[in-house]
mmCIF file of C-alpha atoms in Angstrom:
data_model
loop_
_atom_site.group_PDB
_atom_site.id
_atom_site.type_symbol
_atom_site.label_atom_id
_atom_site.label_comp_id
_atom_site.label_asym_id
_atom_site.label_seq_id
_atom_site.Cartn_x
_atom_site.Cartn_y
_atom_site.Cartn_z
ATOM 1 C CA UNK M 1 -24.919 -8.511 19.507
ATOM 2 C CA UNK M 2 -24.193 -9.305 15.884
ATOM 3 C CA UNK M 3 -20.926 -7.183 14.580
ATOM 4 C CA UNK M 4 -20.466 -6.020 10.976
ATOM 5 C CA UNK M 5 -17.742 -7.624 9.050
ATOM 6 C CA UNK M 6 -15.011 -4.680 8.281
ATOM 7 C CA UNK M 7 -15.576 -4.176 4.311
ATOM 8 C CA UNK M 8 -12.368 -4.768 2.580
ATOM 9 C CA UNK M 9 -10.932 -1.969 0.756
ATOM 10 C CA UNK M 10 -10.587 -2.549 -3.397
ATOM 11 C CA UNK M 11 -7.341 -2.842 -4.475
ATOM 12 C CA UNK M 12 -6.976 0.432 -7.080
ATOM 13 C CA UNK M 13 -4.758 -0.201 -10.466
ATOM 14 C CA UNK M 14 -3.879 2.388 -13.137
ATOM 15 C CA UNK M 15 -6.199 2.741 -15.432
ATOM 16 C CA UNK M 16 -9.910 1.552 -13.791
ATOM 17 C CA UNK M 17 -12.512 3.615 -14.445
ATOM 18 C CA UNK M 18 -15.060 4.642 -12.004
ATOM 19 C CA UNK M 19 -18.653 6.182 -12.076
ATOM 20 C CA UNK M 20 -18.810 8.766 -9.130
ATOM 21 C CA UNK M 21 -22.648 9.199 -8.264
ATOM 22 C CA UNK M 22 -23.570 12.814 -8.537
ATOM 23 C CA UNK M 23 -27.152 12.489 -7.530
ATOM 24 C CA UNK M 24 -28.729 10.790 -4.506
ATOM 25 C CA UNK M 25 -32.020 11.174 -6.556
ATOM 26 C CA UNK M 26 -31.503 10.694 -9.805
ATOM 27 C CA UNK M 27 -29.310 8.273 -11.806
ATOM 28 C CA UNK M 28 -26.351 10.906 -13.014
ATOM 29 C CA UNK M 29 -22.450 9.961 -13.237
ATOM 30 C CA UNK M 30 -19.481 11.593 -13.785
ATOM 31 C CA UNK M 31 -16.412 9.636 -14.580
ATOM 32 C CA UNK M 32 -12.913 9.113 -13.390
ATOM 33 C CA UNK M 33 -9.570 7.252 -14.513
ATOM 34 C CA UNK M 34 -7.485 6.159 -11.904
ATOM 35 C CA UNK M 35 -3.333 7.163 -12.106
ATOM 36 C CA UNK M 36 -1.024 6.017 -9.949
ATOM 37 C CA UNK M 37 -1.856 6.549 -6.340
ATOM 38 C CA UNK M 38 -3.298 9.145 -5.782
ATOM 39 C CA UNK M 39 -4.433 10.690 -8.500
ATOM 40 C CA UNK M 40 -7.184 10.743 -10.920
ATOM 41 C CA UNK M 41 -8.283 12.188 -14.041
ATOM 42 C CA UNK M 42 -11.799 13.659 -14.375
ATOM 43 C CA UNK M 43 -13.151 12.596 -17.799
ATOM 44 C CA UNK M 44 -15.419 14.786 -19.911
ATOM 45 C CA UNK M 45 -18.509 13.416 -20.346
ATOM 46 C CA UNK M 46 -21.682 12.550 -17.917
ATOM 47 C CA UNK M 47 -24.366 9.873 -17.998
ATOM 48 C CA UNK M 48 -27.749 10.351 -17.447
ATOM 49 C CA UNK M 49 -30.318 7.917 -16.750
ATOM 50 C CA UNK M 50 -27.560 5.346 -16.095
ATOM 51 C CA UNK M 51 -23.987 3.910 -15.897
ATOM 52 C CA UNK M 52 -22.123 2.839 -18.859
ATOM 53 C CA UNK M 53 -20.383 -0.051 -19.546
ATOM 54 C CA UNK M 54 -16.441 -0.134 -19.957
ATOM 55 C CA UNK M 55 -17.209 -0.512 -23.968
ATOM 56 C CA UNK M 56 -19.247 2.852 -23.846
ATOM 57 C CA UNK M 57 -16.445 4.967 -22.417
ATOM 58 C CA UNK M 58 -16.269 8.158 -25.210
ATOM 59 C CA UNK M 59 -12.794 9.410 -24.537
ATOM 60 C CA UNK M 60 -10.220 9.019 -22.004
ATOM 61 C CA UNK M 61 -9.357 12.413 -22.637
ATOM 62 C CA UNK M 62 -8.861 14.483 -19.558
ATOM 63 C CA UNK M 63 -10.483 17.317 -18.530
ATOM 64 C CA UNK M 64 -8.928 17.988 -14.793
ATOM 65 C CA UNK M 65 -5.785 16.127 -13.102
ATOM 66 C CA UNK M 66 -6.482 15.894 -9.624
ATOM 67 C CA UNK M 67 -5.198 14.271 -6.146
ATOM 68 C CA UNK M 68 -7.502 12.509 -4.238
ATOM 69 C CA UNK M 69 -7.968 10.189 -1.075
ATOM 70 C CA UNK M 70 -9.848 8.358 -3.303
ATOM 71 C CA UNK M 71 -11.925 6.779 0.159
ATOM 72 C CA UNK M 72 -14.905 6.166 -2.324
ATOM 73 C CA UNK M 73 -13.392 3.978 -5.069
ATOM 74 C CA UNK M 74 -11.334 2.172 -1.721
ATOM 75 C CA UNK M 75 -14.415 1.403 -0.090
ATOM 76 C CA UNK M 76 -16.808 -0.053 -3.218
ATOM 77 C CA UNK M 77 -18.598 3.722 -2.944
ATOM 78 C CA UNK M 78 -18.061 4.394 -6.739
ATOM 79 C CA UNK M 79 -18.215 1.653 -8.620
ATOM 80 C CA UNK M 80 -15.753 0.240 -10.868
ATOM 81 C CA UNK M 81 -16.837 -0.107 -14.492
ATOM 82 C CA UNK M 82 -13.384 -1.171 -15.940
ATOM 83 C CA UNK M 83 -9.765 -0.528 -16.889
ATOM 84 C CA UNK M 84 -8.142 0.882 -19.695
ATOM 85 C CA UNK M 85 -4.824 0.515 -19.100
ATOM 86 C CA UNK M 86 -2.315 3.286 -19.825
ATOM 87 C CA UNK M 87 0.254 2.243 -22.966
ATOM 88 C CA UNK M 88 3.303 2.350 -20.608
ATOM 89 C CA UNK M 89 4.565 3.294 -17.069
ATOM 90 C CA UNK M 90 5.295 7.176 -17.621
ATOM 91 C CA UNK M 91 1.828 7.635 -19.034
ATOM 92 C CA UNK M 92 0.141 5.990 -15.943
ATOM 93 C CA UNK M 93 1.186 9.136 -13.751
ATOM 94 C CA UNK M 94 -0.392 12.684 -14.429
ATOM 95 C CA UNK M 95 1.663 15.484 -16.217
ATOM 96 C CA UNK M 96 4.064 17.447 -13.837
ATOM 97 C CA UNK M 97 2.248 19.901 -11.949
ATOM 98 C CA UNK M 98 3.717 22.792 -9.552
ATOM 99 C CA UNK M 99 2.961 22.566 -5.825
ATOM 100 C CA UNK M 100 2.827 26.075 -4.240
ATOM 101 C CA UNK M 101 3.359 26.613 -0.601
ATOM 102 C CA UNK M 102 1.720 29.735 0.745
ATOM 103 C CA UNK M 103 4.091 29.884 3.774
ATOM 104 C CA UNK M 104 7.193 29.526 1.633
ATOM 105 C CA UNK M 105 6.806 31.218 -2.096
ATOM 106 C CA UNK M 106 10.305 30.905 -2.033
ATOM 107 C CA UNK M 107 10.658 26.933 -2.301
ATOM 108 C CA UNK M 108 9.111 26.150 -5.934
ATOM 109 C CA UNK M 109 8.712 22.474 -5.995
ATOM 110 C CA UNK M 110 7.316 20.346 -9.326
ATOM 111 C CA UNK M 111 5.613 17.069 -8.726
ATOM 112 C CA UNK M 112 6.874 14.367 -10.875
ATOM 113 C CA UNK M 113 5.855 10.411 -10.895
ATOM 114 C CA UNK M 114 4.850 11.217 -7.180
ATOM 115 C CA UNK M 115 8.153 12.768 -5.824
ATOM 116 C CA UNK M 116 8.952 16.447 -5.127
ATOM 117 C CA UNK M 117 11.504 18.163 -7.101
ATOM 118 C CA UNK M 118 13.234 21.560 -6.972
ATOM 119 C CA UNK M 119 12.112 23.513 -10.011
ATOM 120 C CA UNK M 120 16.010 24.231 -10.548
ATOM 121 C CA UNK M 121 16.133 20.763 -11.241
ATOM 122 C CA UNK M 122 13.142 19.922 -13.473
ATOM 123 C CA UNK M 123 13.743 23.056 -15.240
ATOM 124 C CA UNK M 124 10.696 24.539 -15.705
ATOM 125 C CA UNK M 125 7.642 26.290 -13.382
ATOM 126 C CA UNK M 126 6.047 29.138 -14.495
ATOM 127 C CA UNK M 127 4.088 27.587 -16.959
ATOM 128 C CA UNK M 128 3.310 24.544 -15.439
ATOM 129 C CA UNK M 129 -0.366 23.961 -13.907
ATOM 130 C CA UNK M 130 -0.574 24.366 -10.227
ATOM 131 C CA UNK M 131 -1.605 20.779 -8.387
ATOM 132 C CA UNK M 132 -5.652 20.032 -7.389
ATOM 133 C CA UNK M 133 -6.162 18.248 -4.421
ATOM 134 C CA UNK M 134 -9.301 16.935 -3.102
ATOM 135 C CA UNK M 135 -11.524 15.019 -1.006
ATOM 136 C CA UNK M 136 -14.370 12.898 -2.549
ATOM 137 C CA UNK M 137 -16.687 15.546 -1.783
ATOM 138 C CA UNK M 138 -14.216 17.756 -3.516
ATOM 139 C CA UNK M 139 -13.742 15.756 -6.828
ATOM 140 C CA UNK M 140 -17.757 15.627 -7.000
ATOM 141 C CA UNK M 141 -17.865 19.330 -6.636
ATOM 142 C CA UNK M 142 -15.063 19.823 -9.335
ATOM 143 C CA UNK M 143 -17.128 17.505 -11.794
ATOM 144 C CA UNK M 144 -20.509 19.089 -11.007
ATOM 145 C CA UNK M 145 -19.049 22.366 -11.540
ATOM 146 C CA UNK M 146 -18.202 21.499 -15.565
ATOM 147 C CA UNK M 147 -20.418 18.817 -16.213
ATOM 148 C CA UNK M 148 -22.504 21.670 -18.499
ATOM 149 C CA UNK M 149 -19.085 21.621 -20.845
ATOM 150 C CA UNK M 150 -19.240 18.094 -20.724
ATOM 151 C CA UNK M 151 -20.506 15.235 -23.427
ATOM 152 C CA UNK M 152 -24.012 14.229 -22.022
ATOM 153 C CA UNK M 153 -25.159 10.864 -22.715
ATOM 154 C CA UNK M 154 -28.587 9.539 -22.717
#
């Protein structure tokens, strides 16, 4: 009986780039920026036809901040097309974003640089954006769902 070697998982910095397949038919990507574990930033433009190239990245303007298990990129899935790095260390995490818990309205936490904090303590909550948090399947969905306000590249 001949056994698979286990793949080994890619190492994720701030800053690569991925193309995330959207099609199992046709050759269509969407695009995201790895932040610091775990999240991602869906970028707002789609490639038909093929993948681009680190140098043909349009913007590294985000459209969505999101948290992700990010299995895909881990396991060689979506494919790595480069890294922009971010200009410093507080750039390289998303903005803060609000984390609501159904079962507890009262507790209003803010996530910052990956830690929890009481909103009392950051200071601010109402008008920050509520965290997004999905699976690969998920992220996909989110990017299918605006890729018709997105820049589409032949």
């Amino acid at each position: 009986m001949i056994q698979k070697k286990p793949r080994r998982r890619i190492r994720i910095n701030a800053g690569d780039v991925f193309a995330v397949p959207l099609s199992v038919d046709e050759l269509i990507f969407g695009y995201v920026r790895a932040y610091q574990d775990p999240d991602v930033a869906i970028l707002p433009f789609i490639s038909n036809g093929r993948m681009l190239g680190e140098h043909e990245i349009p913007t590294l303007e985000c459209h969505l901040h999101v948290a992700s298990l990010r299995v895909a990129m881990e396991r060689g899935e979506w494919p790595r097309i480069g890294r922009v790095p971010f200009e410093d260390e507080v750039s390289s995490w998303p903005p803060p974003r609000k984390q609501i818990i159904d079962f507890r309205p009262d507790v209003r936490l803010v996530i910052v640089q990956g830690r929890l904090v009481n909103s009392d303590l950051y200071g601010e909550w109402e008008n920050l954006p509520e965290i997004v948090r999905r699976d690969d399947d998920g992220l996909k969905q989110l990017i299918q769902d605006a890729k018709s306000g997105f820049l589409q590249m032949e």
